[in-house]
Amino acid sequence: MAFMFLRETIRAYREKDPAARSDLEVLLCYPGLHALIWHRLAHAMWRWRLYLCARLFSHFGRFLTGIEIHPAARIGRRVIIDHGMGVVIGETAEIGDDVYLYHQVTLGGTSLARGKRHPTIGNNVIIGAGAKILGAITVGDNARIGSNAVVLAAVPAGTTVVGIPARPVERRPGRDRPSFDAYGTPAEGVLDPLLRDIDGMRAELAAFEARVARMVQSRAADMDQQAEG
């Protein structure tokens, strides 16, 4: 099982990171993979109720990689933590398969109560650098979280969200979703909601100016007729 985990995770890195030149390079030089290895050990100890040992292994993995994963967190298969420094994954967080996380991502809690208080991330989700997903919310399969977004509400499957607080963005008509969006944000083909609202306000303003111009022309014509009369 451990060998299968390493093999398929290394293959995922090779497929999604053009900088990865060999399996050995990924195994020796990728801190995201090292953090996941330490987490698997810590998580096994946590399930065996060796809580202090689990926390020590988790702490040691954090010391070596700069990636903090609570030993109770549940992480699926072929998960990639790219660059990794500053990633924080809380105790009750759950991450599905084929998820891609960049550096400084936080899966945090917003409650001091025990129980589920961290996010649940679906399959094939991309979370951009610096994104914060907070609370016991769900991010659906194939969702994209843009860099530095702050997500405080559930994200439906297949949705791209950006901004603070995070809000959905629309793709331009005729643009298909690519298989991979670097940093969780498509480089092109996206209608930002703020720009969309600004464009709508410009259109309304132009229409209002046209109405005012017609009213002024109509009033001037009426005054001319009265003067002639």
Short mmCIF file of C-alpha atoms in Angstrom, two decimals:
data_model
loop_
_atom_site.label_atom_id
_atom_site.label_comp_id
_atom_site.label_asym_id
_atom_site.label_seq_id
_atom_site.Cartn_x
_atom_site.Cartn_y
_atom_site.Cartn_z
CA MET A 1 0.00 0.00 0.00
CA ALA A 2 2.80 2.42 0.88
CA PHE A 3 4.58 1.61 -2.38
CA MET A 4 1.37 2.21 -4.34
CA PHE A 5 0.90 5.56 -2.59
CA LEU A 6 4.42 6.66 -3.51
CA ARG A 7 4.21 5.41 -7.08
CA GLU A 8 0.90 7.03 -7.96
CA THR A 9 1.71 10.29 -6.15
CA ILE A 10 5.07 10.59 -7.88
CA ARG A 11 3.35 9.90 -11.20
CA ALA A 12 0.84 12.67 -10.44
CA TYR A 13 3.69 15.11 -9.77
CA ARG A 14 5.39 14.11 -13.02
CA GLU A 15 2.17 14.62 -15.00
CA LYS A 16 1.29 18.02 -13.55
CA ASP A 17 4.66 19.65 -12.89
CA PRO A 18 6.78 20.27 -16.02
CA ALA A 19 9.76 21.02 -13.75
CA ALA A 20 9.84 17.41 -12.49
CA ARG A 21 12.44 15.61 -14.59
CA SER A 22 12.56 12.21 -12.91
CA ASP A 23 10.86 10.06 -10.30
CA LEU A 24 13.98 10.20 -8.15
CA GLU A 25 13.98 14.01 -8.24
CA VAL A 26 10.38 14.09 -7.03
CA LEU A 27 11.10 11.56 -4.29
CA LEU A 28 14.15 13.39 -2.97
CA CYS A 29 13.43 17.07 -3.64
CA TYR A 30 9.68 17.72 -3.34
CA PRO A 31 8.66 18.84 0.18
CA GLY A 32 4.96 18.39 -0.61
CA LEU A 33 5.53 14.67 -1.11
CA HIS A 34 7.65 14.50 2.04
CA ALA A 35 4.86 16.20 4.03
CA LEU A 36 2.34 13.65 2.78
CA ILE A 37 4.64 10.77 3.75
CA TRP A 38 5.01 12.17 7.27
CA HIS A 39 1.26 12.70 7.42
CA ARG A 40 0.51 9.10 6.50
CA LEU A 41 2.72 7.94 9.37
CA ALA A 42 1.18 10.43 11.79
CA HIS A 43 -2.36 9.61 10.66
CA ALA A 44 -1.77 5.88 11.22
CA MET A 45 -0.59 6.59 14.75
CA TRP A 46 -3.61 8.82 15.33
CA ARG A 47 -5.93 5.99 14.30
CA TRP A 48 -4.06 3.70 16.71
CA ARG A 49 -4.80 6.30 19.44
CA LEU A 50 -1.12 7.12 19.85
CA TYR A 51 -2.01 10.79 19.88
CA LEU A 52 1.21 12.20 21.31
CA CYS A 53 3.39 10.19 18.91
CA ALA A 54 1.15 11.30 16.05
CA ARG A 55 1.55 14.95 17.00
CA LEU A 56 5.32 14.53 17.31
CA PHE A 57 5.55 13.01 13.84
CA SER A 58 3.34 15.78 12.46
CA HIS A 59 5.49 18.40 14.18
CA PHE A 60 8.67 16.86 12.80
CA GLY A 61 7.19 16.85 9.29
CA ARG A 62 6.31 20.53 9.71
CA PHE A 63 9.86 21.30 10.86
CA LEU A 64 11.32 19.63 7.76
CA THR A 65 8.88 20.87 5.12
CA GLY A 66 7.15 24.02 6.38
CA ILE A 67 3.82 22.27 5.79
CA GLU A 68 1.53 21.75 8.78
CA ILE A 69 -0.99 18.92 8.55
CA HIS A 70 -2.86 17.79 11.63
CA PRO A 71 -2.52 14.00 12.01
CA ALA A 72 -6.31 13.58 12.20
CA ALA A 73 -6.90 15.22 8.80
CA ARG A 74 -8.03 12.88 6.04
CA ILE A 75 -6.24 13.16 2.72
CA GLY A 76 -7.10 11.22 -0.43
CA ARG A 77 -4.97 9.78 -3.21
CA ARG A 78 -2.71 11.57 -5.70
CA VAL A 79 -2.87 14.84 -3.76
CA ILE A 80 -0.20 17.36 -4.80
CA ILE A 81 1.12 20.13 -2.56
CA ASP A 82 3.10 22.37 -4.92
CA HIS A 83 5.94 24.41 -3.35
CA GLY A 84 4.11 23.87 -0.07
CA MET A 85 5.64 26.38 2.33
CA GLY A 86 3.04 27.75 4.72
CA VAL A 87 0.27 25.25 3.98
CA VAL A 88 -1.96 24.58 7.01
CA ILE A 89 -4.51 21.75 7.08
CA GLY A 90 -6.67 21.52 10.20
CA GLU A 91 -7.76 18.59 12.33
CA THR A 92 -11.17 17.84 10.80
CA ALA A 93 -10.27 18.79 7.23
CA GLU A 94 -11.02 16.21 4.54
CA ILE A 95 -9.39 16.27 1.10
CA GLY A 96 -10.51 14.11 -1.81
CA ASP A 97 -8.52 12.52 -4.62
CA ASP A 98 -6.46 14.36 -7.25
CA VAL A 99 -6.51 17.67 -5.35
CA TYR A 100 -3.84 20.27 -6.16
CA LEU A 101 -2.81 22.75 -3.44
CA TYR A 102 -0.33 25.58 -3.78
CA HIS A 103 1.75 27.25 -1.07
CA GLN A 104 0.23 29.19 1.83
CA VAL A 105 -3.16 27.52 1.51
CA THR A 106 -5.11 27.30 4.77
CA LEU A 107 -7.92 24.86 5.48
CA GLY A 108 -8.92 26.37 8.80
CA GLY A 109 -11.67 26.29 11.37
CA THR A 110 -13.86 29.15 12.58
CA SER A 111 -15.22 27.53 15.74
CA LEU A 112 -13.75 26.59 19.11
CA ALA A 113 -16.27 23.78 19.54
CA ARG A 114 -15.15 20.20 19.11
CA GLY A 115 -16.41 18.30 16.11
CA LYS A 116 -16.39 19.08 12.41
CA ARG A 117 -15.06 22.63 11.97
CA HIS A 118 -12.74 22.46 8.94
CA PRO A 119 -13.51 22.27 5.21
CA THR A 120 -14.27 19.23 3.10
CA ILE A 121 -12.60 19.37 -0.32
CA GLY A 122 -13.98 17.28 -3.17
CA ASN A 123 -12.12 15.46 -5.92
CA ASN A 124 -10.04 17.18 -8.62
CA VAL A 125 -10.09 20.57 -6.88
CA ILE A 126 -7.37 23.17 -7.43
CA ILE A 127 -6.65 25.66 -4.64
CA GLY A 128 -4.45 28.62 -5.58
CA ALA A 129 -1.58 30.10 -3.59
CA GLY A 130 -2.59 31.95 -0.44
CA ALA A 131 -6.23 30.85 -0.54
CA LYS A 132 -8.04 30.52 2.78
CA ILE A 133 -10.97 28.12 3.08
CA LEU A 134 -12.51 28.52 6.52
CA GLY A 135 -15.19 26.65 8.39
CA ALA A 136 -17.05 23.38 8.01
CA ILE A 137 -17.96 24.07 4.39
CA THR A 138 -17.78 21.89 1.30
CA VAL A 139 -15.91 22.60 -1.91
CA GLY A 140 -17.45 20.49 -4.66
CA ASP A 141 -15.69 18.28 -7.18
CA ASN A 142 -13.75 20.03 -9.98
CA ALA A 143 -14.01 23.43 -8.26
CA ARG A 144 -11.27 26.05 -8.63
CA ILE A 145 -10.25 28.40 -5.80
CA GLY A 146 -8.29 31.41 -7.06
CA SER A 147 -5.08 32.60 -5.44
CA ASN A 148 -5.58 34.64 -2.23
CA ALA A 149 -9.32 33.98 -2.21
CA VAL A 150 -11.06 33.82 1.16
CA VAL A 151 -13.81 31.20 1.01
CA LEU A 152 -16.44 31.35 3.75
CA ALA A 153 -19.35 29.58 2.03
CA ALA A 154 -19.82 26.33 0.16
CA VAL A 155 -18.53 26.19 -3.41
CA PRO A 156 -20.65 24.17 -5.87
CA ALA A 157 -19.02 21.53 -8.02
CA GLY A 158 -17.34 22.84 -11.16
CA THR A 159 -17.34 26.46 -9.95
CA THR A 160 -14.40 28.89 -10.02
CA VAL A 161 -14.33 31.46 -7.20
CA VAL A 162 -11.99 34.41 -6.67
CA GLY A 163 -11.66 37.43 -4.40
CA ILE A 164 -12.31 38.43 -0.78
CA PRO A 165 -14.82 37.17 0.07
CA ALA A 166 -14.71 34.61 -2.71
CA ARG A 167 -17.40 34.87 -5.38
CA PRO A 168 -18.03 32.88 -8.56
CA VAL A 169 -16.68 34.03 -11.91
CA GLU A 170 -18.20 33.23 -15.27
CA ARG A 171 -16.38 31.95 -18.33
CA ARG A 172 -16.85 33.79 -21.59
CA PRO A 173 -19.23 32.10 -24.03
CA GLY A 174 -17.55 29.53 -26.21
CA ARG A 175 -14.71 28.88 -23.76
CA ASP A 176 -14.46 25.33 -22.44
CA ARG A 177 -12.97 24.57 -19.05
CA PRO A 178 -9.39 23.33 -19.44
CA SER A 179 -8.27 20.23 -17.61
CA PHE A 180 -5.93 22.25 -15.39
CA ASP A 181 -6.07 25.86 -14.17
CA ALA A 182 -2.75 26.94 -12.70
CA TYR A 183 -3.17 28.57 -9.28
CA GLY A 184 -6.88 27.86 -9.47
CA THR A 185 -7.54 30.81 -11.76
CA PRO A 186 -8.00 30.50 -15.55
CA ALA A 187 -5.56 32.73 -17.40
CA GLU A 188 -8.15 33.72 -19.99
CA GLY A 189 -11.78 33.32 -20.91
CA VAL A 190 -13.15 34.52 -17.57
CA LEU A 191 -15.68 37.22 -16.84
CA ASP A 192 -14.73 38.77 -13.51
CA PRO A 193 -17.92 39.66 -11.59
CA LEU A 194 -16.63 43.13 -10.66
CA LEU A 195 -15.73 43.95 -14.26
CA ARG A 196 -19.08 42.55 -15.36
CA ASP A 197 -20.89 44.85 -12.91
CA ILE A 198 -18.81 47.84 -14.08
CA ASP A 199 -19.65 47.06 -17.71
CA GLY A 200 -23.33 46.87 -16.75
CA MET A 201 -23.15 50.26 -15.01
CA ARG A 202 -21.46 51.77 -18.06
CA ALA A 203 -24.23 50.45 -20.29
CA GLU A 204 -26.90 51.85 -17.96
CA LEU A 205 -25.12 55.20 -17.83
CA ALA A 206 -24.87 55.35 -21.62
CA ALA A 207 -28.58 54.57 -21.93
CA PHE A 208 -29.42 57.26 -19.35
CA GLU A 209 -27.30 59.85 -21.18
CA ALA A 210 -29.06 58.99 -24.44
CA ARG A 211 -32.47 59.47 -22.80
CA VAL A 212 -31.41 62.83 -21.35
CA ALA A 213 -30.11 63.94 -24.75
CA ARG A 214 -33.43 63.02 -26.40
CA MET A 215 -35.36 64.89 -23.70
CA VAL A 216 -33.18 67.99 -24.17
CA GLN A 217 -33.66 67.87 -27.94
CA SER A 218 -37.42 67.44 -27.52
CA ARG A 219 -37.60 70.33 -25.07
CA ALA A 220 -35.54 72.57 -27.38
CA ALA A 221 -37.87 71.73 -30.29
CA ASP A 222 -40.93 72.62 -28.19
CA MET A 223 -39.38 75.95 -27.19
CA ASP A 224 -38.58 76.75 -30.85
CA GLN A 225 -42.20 76.04 -31.84
CA GLN A 226 -43.48 78.28 -29.05
CA ALA A 227 -41.14 81.06 -30.08
CA GLU A 228 -42.30 80.85 -33.72
CA GLY A 229 -45.90 80.87 -32.59
#
